[in-house]
mmCIF file with all atom_site columns, C-alpha atoms in Angstrom:
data_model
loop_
_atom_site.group_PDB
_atom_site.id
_atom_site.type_symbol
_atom_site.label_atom_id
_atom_site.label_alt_id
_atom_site.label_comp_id
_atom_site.label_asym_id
_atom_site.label_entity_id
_atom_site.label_seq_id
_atom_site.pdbx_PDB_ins_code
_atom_site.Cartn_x
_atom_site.Cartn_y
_atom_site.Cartn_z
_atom_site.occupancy
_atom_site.B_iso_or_equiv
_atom_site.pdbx_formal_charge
_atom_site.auth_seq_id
_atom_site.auth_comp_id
_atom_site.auth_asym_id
_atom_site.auth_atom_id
_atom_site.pdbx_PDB_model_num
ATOM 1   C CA . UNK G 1 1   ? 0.000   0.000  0.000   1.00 0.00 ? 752 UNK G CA 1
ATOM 2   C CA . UNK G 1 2   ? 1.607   3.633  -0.884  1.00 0.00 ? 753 UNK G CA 1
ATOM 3   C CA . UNK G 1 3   ? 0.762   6.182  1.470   1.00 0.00 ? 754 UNK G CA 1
ATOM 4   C CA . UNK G 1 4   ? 0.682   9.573  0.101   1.00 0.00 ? 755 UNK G CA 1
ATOM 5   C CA . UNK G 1 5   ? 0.895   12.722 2.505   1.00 0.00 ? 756 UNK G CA 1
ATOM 6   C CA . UNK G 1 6   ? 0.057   16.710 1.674   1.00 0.00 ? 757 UNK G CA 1
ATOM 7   C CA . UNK G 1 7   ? 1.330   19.656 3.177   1.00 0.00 ? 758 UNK G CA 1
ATOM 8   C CA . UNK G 1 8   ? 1.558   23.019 2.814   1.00 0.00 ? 759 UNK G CA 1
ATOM 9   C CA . UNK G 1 9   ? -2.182  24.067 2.987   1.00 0.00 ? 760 UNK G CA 1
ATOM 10  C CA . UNK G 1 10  ? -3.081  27.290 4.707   1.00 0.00 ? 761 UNK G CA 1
ATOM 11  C CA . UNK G 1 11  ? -4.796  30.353 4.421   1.00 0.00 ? 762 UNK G CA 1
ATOM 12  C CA . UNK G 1 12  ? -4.399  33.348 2.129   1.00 0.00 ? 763 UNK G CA 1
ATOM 13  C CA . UNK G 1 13  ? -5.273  36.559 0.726   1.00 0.00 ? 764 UNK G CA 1
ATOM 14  C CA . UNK G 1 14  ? -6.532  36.388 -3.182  1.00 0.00 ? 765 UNK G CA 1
ATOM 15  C CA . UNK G 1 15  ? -3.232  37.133 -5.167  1.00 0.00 ? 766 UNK G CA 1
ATOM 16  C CA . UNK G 1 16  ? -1.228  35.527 -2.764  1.00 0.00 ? 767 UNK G CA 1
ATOM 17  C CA . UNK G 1 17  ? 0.757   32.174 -3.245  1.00 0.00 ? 768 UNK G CA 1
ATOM 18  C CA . UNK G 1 18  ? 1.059   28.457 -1.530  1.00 0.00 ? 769 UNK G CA 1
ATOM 19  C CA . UNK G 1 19  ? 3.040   26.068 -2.230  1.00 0.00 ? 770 UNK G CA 1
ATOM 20  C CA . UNK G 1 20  ? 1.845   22.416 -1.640  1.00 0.00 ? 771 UNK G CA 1
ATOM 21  C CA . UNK G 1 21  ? 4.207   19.293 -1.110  1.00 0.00 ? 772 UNK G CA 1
ATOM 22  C CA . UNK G 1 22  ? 3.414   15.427 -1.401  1.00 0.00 ? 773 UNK G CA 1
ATOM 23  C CA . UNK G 1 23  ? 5.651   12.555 -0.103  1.00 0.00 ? 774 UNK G CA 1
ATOM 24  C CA . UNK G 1 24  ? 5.186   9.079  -1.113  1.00 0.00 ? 775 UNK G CA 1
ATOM 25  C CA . UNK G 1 25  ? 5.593   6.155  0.949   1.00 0.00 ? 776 UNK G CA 1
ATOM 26  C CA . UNK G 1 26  ? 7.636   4.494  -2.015  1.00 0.00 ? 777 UNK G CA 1
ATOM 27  C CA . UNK G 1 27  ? 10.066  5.292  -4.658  1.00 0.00 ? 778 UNK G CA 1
ATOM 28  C CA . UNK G 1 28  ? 8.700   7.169  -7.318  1.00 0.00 ? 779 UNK G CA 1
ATOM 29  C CA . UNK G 1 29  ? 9.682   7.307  -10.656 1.00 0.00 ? 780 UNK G CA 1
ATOM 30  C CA . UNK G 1 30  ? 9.049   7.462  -14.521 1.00 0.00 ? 781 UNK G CA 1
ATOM 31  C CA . UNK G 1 31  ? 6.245   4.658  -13.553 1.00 0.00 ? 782 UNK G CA 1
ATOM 32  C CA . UNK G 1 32  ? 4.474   6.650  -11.900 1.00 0.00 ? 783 UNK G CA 1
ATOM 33  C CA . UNK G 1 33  ? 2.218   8.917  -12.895 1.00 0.00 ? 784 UNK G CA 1
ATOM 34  C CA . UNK G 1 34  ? 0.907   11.731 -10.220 1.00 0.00 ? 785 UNK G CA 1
ATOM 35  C CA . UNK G 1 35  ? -1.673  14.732 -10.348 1.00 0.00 ? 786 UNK G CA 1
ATOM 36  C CA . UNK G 1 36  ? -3.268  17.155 -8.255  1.00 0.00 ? 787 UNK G CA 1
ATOM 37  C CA . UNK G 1 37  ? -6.829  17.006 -7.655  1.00 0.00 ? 788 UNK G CA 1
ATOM 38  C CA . UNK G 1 38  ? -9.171  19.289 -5.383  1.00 0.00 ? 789 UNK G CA 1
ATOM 39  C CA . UNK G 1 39  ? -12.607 19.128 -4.010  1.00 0.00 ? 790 UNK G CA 1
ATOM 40  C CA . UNK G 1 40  ? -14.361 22.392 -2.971  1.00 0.00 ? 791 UNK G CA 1
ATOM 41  C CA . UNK G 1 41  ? -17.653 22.391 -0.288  1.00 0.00 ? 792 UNK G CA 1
ATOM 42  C CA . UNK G 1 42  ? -20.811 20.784 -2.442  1.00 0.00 ? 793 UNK G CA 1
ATOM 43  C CA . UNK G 1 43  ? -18.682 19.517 -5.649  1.00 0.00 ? 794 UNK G CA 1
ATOM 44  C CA . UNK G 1 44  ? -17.037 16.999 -7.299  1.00 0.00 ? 795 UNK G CA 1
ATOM 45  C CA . UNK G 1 45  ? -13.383 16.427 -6.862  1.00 0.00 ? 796 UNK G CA 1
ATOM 46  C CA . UNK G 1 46  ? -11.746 17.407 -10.343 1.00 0.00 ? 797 UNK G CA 1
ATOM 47  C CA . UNK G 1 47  ? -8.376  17.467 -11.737 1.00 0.00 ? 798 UNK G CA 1
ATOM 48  C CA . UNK G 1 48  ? -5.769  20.258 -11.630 1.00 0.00 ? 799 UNK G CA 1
ATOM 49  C CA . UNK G 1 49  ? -2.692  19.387 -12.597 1.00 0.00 ? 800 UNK G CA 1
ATOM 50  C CA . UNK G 1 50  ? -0.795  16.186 -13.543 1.00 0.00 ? 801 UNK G CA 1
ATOM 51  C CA . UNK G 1 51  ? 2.783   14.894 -14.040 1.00 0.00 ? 802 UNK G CA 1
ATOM 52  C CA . UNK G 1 52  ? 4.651   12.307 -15.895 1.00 0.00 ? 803 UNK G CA 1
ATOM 53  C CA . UNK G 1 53  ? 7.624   11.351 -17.502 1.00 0.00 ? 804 UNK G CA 1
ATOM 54  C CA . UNK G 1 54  ? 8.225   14.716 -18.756 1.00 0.00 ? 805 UNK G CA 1
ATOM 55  C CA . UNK G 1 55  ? 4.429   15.490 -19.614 1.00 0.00 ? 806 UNK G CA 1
ATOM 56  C CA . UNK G 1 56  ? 2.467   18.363 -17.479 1.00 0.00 ? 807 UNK G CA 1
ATOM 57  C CA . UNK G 1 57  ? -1.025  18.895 -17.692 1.00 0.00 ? 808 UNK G CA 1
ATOM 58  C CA . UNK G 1 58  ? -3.007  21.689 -16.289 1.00 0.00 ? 809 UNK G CA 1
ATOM 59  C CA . UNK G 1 59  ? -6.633  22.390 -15.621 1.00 0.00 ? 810 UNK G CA 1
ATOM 60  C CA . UNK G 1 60  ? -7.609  25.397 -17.817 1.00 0.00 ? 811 UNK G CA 1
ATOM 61  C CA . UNK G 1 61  ? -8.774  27.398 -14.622 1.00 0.00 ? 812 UNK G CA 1
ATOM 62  C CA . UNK G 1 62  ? -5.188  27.478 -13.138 1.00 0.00 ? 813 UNK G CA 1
ATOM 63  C CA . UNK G 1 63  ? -3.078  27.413 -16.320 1.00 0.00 ? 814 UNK G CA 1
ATOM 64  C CA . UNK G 1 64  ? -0.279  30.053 -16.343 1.00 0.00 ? 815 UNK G CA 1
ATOM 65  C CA . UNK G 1 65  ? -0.835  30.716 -12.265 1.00 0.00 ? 816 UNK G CA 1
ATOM 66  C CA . UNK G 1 66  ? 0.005   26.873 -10.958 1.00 0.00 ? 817 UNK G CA 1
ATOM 67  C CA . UNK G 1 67  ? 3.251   24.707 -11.383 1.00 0.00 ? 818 UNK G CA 1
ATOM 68  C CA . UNK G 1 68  ? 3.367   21.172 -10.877 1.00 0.00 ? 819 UNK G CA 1
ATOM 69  C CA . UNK G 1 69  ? 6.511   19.677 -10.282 1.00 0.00 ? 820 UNK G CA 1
ATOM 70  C CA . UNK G 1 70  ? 8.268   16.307 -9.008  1.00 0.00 ? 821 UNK G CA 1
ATOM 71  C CA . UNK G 1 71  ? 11.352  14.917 -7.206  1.00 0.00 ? 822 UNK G CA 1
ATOM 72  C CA . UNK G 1 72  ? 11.792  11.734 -7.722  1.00 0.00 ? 823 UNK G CA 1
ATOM 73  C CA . UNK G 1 73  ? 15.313  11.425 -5.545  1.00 0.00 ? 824 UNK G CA 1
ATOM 74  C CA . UNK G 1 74  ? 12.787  13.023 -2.512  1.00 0.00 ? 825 UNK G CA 1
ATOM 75  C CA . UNK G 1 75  ? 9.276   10.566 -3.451  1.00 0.00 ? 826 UNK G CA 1
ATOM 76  C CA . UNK G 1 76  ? 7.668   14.249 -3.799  1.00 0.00 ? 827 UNK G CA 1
ATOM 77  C CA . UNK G 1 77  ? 5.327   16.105 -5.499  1.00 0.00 ? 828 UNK G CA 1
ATOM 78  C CA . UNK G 1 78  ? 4.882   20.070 -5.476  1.00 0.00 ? 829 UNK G CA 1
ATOM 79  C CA . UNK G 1 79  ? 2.126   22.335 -6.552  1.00 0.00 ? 830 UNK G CA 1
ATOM 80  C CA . UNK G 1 80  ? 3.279   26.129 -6.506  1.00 0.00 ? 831 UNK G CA 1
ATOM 81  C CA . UNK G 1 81  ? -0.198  28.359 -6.880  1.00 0.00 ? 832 UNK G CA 1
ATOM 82  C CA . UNK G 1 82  ? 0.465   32.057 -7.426  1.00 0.00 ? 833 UNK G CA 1
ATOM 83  C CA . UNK G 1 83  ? -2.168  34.823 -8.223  1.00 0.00 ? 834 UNK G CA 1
ATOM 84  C CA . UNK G 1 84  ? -5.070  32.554 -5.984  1.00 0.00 ? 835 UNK G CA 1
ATOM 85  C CA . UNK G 1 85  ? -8.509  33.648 -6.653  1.00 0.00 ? 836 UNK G CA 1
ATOM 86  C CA . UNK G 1 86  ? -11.434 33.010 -3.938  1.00 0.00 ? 837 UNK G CA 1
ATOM 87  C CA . UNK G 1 87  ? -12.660 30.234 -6.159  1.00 0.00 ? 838 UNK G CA 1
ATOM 88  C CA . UNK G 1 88  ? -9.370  27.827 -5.610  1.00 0.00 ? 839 UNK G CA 1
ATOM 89  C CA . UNK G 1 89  ? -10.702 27.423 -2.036  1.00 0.00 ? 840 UNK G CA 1
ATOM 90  C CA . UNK G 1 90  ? -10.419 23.283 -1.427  1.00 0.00 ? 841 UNK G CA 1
ATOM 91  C CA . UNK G 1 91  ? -9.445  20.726 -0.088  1.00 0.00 ? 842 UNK G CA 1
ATOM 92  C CA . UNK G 1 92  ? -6.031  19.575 -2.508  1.00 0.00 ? 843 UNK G CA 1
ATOM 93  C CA . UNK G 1 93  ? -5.204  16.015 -2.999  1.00 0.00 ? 844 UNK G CA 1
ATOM 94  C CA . UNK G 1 94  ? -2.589  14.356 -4.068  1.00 0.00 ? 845 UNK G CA 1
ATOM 95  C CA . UNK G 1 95  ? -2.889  11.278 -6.214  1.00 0.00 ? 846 UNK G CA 1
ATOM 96  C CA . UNK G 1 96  ? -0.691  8.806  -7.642  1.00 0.00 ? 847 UNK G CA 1
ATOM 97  C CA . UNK G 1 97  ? -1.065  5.012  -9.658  1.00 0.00 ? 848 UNK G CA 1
ATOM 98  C CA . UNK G 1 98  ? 1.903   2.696  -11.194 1.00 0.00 ? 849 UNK G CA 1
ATOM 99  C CA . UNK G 1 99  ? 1.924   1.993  -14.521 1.00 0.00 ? 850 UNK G CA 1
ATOM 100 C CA . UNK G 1 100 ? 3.910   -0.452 -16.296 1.00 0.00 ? 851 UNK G CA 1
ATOM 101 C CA . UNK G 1 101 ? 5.836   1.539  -18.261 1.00 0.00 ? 852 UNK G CA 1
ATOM 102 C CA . UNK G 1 102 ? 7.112   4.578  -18.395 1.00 0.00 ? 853 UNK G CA 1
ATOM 103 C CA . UNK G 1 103 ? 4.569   7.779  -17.275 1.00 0.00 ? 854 UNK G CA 1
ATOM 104 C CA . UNK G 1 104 ? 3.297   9.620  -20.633 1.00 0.00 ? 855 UNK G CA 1
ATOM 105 C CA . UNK G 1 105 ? -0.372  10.184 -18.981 1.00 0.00 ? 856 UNK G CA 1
ATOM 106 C CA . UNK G 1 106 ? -1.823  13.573 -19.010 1.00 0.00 ? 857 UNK G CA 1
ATOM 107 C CA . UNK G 1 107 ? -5.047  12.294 -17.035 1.00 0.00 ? 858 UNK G CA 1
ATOM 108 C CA . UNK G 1 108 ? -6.640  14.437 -15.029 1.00 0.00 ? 859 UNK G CA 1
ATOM 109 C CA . UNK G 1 109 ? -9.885  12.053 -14.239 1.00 0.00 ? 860 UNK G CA 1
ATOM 110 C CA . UNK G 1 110 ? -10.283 10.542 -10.403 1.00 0.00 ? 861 UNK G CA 1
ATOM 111 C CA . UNK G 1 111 ? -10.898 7.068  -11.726 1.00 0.00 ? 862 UNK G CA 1
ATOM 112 C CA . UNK G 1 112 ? -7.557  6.725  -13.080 1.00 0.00 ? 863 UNK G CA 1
ATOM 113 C CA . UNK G 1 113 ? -5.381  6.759  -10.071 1.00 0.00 ? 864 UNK G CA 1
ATOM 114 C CA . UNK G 1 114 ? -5.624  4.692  -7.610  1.00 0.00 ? 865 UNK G CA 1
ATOM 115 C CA . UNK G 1 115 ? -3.586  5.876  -4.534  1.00 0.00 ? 866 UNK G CA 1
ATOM 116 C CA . UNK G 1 116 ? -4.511  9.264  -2.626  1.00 0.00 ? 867 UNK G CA 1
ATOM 117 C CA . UNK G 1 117 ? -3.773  11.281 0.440   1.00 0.00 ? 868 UNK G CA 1
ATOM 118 C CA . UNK G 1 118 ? -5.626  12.492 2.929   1.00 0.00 ? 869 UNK G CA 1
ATOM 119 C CA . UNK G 1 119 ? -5.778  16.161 1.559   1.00 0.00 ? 870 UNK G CA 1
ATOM 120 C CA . UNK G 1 120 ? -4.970  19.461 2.649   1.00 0.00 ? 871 UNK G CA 1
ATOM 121 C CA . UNK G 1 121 ? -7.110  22.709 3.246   1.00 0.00 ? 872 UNK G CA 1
ATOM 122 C CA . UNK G 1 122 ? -6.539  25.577 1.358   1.00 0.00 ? 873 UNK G CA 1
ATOM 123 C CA . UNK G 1 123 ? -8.396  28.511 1.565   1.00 0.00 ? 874 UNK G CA 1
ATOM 124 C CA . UNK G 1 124 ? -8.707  31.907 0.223   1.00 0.00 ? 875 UNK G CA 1
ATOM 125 C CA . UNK G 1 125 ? -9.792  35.443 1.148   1.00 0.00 ? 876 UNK G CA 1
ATOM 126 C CA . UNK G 1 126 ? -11.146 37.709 -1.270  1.00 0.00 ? 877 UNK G CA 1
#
């Protein structure tokens, strides 16, 4: 079982920045494909960003103000969120699933990964 765990969620004024981390129990590598998801109060958990083997795919409501990035020497995964509007106000997940070669998936659907953490709040002001 891989065991994924956020941090970095907090509170902040709309225009500010967070940056969010994600360790994995395991090594992680070009096998393993890993996204951000969120989940705000009364919706559906959808897709914001996701990371391969040198594939990134963004959500068009944070493209050009979030960066995903990985480490795979540290097991970790890093959203950086600059210019936050009132509307990115959720709970962030971070997801991950093995594949059996190398990572070229830009999925940003729930069903396709199979290992998540517990979340992390993030809320903004307006």
């Amino acid at each position: 079982q891989v065991q994924l765990v956020e941090s970095g969620g907090g509170s902040v004024q709309a225009g500010g920045s967070l940056r969010l981390s994600c360790v994995a129990s395991t090594h992680t590598g070009s096998r393993v494909c890993m996204a951000w998801f969120r989940q705000a109060p009364g919706k559906e958990r959808e897709g914001v960003a996701s990371i391969g083997l040198r594939t990134t795919n963004y959500a068009d409501s944070v493209k050009g103000r979030f960066t995903a990035s990985r480490d795979d020497d540290k097991n970790s995964l890093y959203l950086q969120m600059n210019s936050l509007k009132f509307e990115d106000t959720a709970v962030y997940y971070c997801a991950a699933v093995f594949t059996s070669t190398n990572c070229y998936s830009r999925s940003l659907q729930v069903g396709d990964y199979r290992f998540w953490g517990q979340g992390t709040q993030v809320t903004v002001s307006s």
